Structure formats: structure tokens, C-alpha cells
Tab-separated table of C-alpha atoms in Angstrom:
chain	number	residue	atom	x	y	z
A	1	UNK	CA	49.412	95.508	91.754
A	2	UNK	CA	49.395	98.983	89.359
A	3	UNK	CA	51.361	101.521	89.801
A	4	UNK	CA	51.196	105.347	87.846
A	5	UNK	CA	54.222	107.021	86.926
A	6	UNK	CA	53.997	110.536	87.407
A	7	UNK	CA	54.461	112.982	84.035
A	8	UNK	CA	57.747	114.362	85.732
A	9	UNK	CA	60.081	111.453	85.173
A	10	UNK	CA	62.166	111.429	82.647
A	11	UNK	CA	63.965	108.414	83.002
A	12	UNK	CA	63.356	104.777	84.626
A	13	UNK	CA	66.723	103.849	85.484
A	14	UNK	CA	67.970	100.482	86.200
A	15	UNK	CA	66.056	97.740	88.695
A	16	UNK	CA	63.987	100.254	89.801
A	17	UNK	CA	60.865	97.399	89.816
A	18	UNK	CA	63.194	94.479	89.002
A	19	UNK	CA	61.678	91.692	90.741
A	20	UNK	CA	58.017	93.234	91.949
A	21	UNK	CA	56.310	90.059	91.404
A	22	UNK	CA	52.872	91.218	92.358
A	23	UNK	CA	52.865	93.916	90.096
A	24	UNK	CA	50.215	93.490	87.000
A	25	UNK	CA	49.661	96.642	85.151
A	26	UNK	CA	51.814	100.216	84.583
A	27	UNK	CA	51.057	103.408	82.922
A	28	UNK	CA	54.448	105.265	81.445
A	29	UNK	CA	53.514	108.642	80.868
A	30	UNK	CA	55.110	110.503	77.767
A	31	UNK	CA	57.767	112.612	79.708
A	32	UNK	CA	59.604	109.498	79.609
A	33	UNK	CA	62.407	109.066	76.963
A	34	UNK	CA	64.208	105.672	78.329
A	35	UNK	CA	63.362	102.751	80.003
A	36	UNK	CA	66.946	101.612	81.454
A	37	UNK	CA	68.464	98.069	82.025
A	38	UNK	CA	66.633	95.578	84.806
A	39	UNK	CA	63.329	98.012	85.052
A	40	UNK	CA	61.246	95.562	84.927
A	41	UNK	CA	63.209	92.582	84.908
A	42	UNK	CA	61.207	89.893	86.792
A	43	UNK	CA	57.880	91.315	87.150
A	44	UNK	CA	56.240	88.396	86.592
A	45	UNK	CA	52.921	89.342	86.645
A	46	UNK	CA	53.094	91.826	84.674
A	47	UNK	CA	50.412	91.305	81.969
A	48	UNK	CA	50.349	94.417	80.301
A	49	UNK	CA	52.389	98.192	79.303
A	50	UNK	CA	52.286	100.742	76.925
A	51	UNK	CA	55.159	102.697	75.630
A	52	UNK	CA	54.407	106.029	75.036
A	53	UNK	CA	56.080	107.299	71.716
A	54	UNK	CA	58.739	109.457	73.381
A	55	UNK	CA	60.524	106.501	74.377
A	56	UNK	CA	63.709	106.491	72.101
A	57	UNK	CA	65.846	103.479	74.526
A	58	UNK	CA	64.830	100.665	76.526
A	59	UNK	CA	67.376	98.883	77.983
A	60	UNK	CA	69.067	95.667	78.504
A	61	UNK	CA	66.750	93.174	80.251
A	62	UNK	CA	63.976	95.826	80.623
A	63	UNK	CA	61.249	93.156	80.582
A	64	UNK	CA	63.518	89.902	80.688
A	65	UNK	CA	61.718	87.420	83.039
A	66	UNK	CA	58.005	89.003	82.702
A	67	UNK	CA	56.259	85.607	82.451
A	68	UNK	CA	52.771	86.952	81.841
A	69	UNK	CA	53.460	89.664	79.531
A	70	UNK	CA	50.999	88.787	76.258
A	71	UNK	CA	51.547	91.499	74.040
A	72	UNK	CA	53.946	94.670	73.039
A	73	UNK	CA	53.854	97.240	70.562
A	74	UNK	CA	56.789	99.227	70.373
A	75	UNK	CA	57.029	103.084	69.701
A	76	UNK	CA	58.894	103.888	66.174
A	77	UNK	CA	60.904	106.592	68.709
A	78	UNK	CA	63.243	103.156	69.105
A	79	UNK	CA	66.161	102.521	66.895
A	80	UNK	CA	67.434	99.641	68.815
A	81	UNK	CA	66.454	96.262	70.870
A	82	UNK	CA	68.898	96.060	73.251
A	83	UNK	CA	70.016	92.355	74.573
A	84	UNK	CA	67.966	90.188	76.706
A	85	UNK	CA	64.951	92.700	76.693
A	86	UNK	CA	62.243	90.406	76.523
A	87	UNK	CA	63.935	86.808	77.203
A	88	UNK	CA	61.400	84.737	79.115
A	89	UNK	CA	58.480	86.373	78.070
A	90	UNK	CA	56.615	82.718	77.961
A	91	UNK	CA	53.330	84.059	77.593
A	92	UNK	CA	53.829	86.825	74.766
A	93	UNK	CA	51.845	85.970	71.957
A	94	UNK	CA	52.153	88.986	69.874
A	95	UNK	CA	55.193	91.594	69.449
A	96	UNK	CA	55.039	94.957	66.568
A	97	UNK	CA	58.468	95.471	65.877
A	98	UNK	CA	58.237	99.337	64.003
A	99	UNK	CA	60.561	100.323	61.049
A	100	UNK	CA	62.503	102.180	62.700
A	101	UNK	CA	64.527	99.019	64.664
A	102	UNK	CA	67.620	98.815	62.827
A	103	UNK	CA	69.296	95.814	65.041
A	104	UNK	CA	67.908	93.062	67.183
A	105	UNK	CA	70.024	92.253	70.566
A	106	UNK	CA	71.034	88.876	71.819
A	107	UNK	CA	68.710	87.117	72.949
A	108	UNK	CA	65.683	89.707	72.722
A	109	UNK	CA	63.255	87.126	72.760
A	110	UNK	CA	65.182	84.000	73.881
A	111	UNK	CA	62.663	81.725	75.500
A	112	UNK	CA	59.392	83.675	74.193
A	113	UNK	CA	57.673	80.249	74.042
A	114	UNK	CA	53.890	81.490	72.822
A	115	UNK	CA	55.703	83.933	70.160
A	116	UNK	CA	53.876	81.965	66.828
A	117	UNK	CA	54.285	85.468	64.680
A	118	UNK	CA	56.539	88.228	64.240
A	119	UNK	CA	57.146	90.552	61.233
A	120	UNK	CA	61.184	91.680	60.792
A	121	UNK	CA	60.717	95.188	59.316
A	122	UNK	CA	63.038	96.159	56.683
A	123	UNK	CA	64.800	98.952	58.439
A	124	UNK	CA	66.594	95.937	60.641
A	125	UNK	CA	70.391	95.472	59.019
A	126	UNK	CA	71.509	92.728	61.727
A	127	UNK	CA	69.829	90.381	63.892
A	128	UNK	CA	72.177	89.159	67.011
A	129	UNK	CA	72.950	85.998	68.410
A	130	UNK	CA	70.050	83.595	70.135
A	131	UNK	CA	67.975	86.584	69.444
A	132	UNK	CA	64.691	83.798	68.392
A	133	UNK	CA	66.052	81.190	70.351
A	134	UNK	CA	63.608	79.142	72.327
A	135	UNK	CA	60.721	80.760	70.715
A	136	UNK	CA	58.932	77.028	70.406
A	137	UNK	CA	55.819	78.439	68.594
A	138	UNK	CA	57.662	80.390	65.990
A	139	UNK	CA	55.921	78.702	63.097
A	140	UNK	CA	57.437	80.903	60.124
A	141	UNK	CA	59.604	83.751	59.364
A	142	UNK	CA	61.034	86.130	56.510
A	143	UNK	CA	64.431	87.308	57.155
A	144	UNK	CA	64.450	90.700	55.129
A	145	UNK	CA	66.780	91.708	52.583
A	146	UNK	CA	68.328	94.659	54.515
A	147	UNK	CA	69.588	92.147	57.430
A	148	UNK	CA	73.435	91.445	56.156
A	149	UNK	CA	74.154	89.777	59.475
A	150	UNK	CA	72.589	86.845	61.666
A	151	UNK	CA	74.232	85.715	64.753
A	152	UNK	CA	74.901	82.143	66.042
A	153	UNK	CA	72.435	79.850	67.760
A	154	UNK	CA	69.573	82.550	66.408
A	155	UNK	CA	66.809	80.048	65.821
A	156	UNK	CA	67.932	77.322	67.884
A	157	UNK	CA	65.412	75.081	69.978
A	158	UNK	CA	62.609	76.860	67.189
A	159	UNK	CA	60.799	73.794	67.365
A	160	UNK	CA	57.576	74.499	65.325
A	161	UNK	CA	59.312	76.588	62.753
A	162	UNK	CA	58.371	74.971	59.584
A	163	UNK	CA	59.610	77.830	56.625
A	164	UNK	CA	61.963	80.098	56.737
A	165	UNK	CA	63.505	82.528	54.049
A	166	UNK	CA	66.591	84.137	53.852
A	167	UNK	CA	68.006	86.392	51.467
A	168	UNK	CA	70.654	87.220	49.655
A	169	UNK	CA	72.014	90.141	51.497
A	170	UNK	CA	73.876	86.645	53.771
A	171	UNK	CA	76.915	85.582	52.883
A	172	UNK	CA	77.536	83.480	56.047
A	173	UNK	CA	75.669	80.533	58.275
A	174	UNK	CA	76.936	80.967	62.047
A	175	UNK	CA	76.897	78.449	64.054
A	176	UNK	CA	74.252	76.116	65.451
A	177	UNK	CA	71.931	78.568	63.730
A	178	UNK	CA	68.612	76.007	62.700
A	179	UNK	CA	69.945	73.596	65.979
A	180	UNK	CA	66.435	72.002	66.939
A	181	UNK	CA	64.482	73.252	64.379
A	182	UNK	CA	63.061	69.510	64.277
A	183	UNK	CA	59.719	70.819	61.715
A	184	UNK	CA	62.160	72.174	59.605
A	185	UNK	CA	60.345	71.244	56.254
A	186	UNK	CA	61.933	74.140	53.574
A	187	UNK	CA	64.766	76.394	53.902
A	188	UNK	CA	66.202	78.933	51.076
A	189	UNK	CA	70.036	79.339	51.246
A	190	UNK	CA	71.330	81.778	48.731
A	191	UNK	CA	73.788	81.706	46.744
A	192	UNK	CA	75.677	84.504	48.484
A	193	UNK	CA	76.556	82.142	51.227
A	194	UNK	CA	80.263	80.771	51.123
């Protein structure tokens, strides 16, 4: 149910615990720099992890599938969330995203159903497609002005979002982008958008 890494990895590399359902907690120590794709795909319950702040990559589908994973703060060593890496995180509640995140994968937190809250840092220029979607609890969200891009089906099935604001940096809608946004009470679409 816990398991320590030892300080002389380096590296996680790819399913190396995809799938251990029974286990709950793991200590990365700070030798490690990446976190490769599958890691931890399907450790379901998995309820918590720290990142040390030497990690600069974590992978595709690091975490996808850890159904009792509540909470993640990620080191500002990583430029990039890579695609898939927390989809079907039902139970995460709470996610820091750090400035220095300059793009958001597809579907990073597709089906992150208890996600009510998360803060887009400035730093992040595009934001990829069905990267929100199925996040049910998403309630409201600021789309920075830095973020020139926003892929299809991004908020779709957002159920509870009531607000969101985008700015003018867009200059296109993609498609199916608010689909089943049903609380959808006030939306901002600038006039950059053709």
C-alpha cells in the first residue's frame, strides 16, 4: 500500500506502477527529474503524492485513472502538462497549476468530476482540446490573456460552470467548445473572435 523510492532514481519510466490498485501513498525523492507516460496510470487508490521540485516532465497519462487522488500541487520545474495526465481523477478536489505551465494537454483533466476550482496562470499560451472536459463541478473560470489558443470540446459536459471569461487574445470558437454547459448563465466573447 506505500512504497519509497530510493534517492538513486532518476527517472520513472513508463507503466512502471500502471495499474497497482492497492497502492495508496508514494514518496518521490528529489533525484528524480521525470515522471514518464503510464507511471501511475490506474492506481486507483492512490490518495496522495508529492512532486519534488526537480521534476521538470511528467508524462502522458502519468496519473490518468487515479480515482482517489484529492489533491496536486505541481513543482514550477514543469513547463508542460502533457495529455491525459490526470483524466479520471474523480475525486481531485484541488489542483496548483504554477507559472511556469505554458500549455495544457488534451484532456489533462477530462473527467475530474470534484474539480470545483482551478486558477490558469498567465504563463499558459494554449490550452488543448477536452482539456476541462467532464469536470462537472467546475463552477467558474478565467481564461487568461496570454492563452491565444483553446481547443475543441474544452469545456464540454462542464455542467455546473456558471461564468466564464475569455479574452481577447481569441480570435476563434472551436468546436463543441461550451457543449453541456447546461448552468451556463454569462459568457464574454470578444470582439477578436471572427
Amino acid at each position: 500500500t506505500q512504497i519509497s523510492i530510493p534517492s538513486s532514481v532518476t527517472s520513472i519510466e513508463r507503466n512502471v506502477f500502471s495499474g497497482c490498485s492497492s497502492l495508496k501513498q508514494i514518496s518521490i525523492p528529489s533525484s528524480v527529474i521525470s515522471i514518464e507516460n503510464y507511471a501511475f496510470s490506474r492506481c486507483s487508490s492512490l490518495e496522495q503524492i508529492s512532486f519534488p521540485s526537480s521534476i521538470q516532465k511528467i508524462g502522458e497519462s502519468a496519473f490518468s485513472g487515479c480515482s482517489r487522488l484529492k489533491q496536486i500541487s505541481i513543482p514550477s520545474s514543469v513547463t508542460s502538462i502533457e495529455r491525459n495526465t490526470f483524466s479520471g481523477c474523480s475525486s481531485l478536489k484541488q489542483i496548483s497549476i504554477p507559472s511556469s505551465v505554458t500549455s495544457i494537454g488534451n484532456n489533462v483533466f477530462n473527467g475530474c468530476s470534484s474539480l470545483k476550482q482551478i486558477s490558469i496562470p498567465s504563463s499558459v499560451k494554449s490550452i488543448n482540446d477536452y482539456a476541462f472536459a467532464g469536470c462537472s463541478s467546475l463552477i467558474e473560470l478565467t481564461i487568461p490573456s496570454t492563452v491565444s489558443s483553446i481547443g475543441g470540446k474544452t469545456f464540454r459536459g462542464c455542467s455546473s460552470l456558471v461564468k466564464i471569461t475569455i479574452h481577447s487574445s481569441i480570435t476563434t470558437i472551436n468546436d463543441s467548445l461550451f457543449n453541456g454547459c447546461s448552468s451556463l448563465k454569462q459568457i464574454k466573447i470578444p470582439s477578436s473572435v471572427t
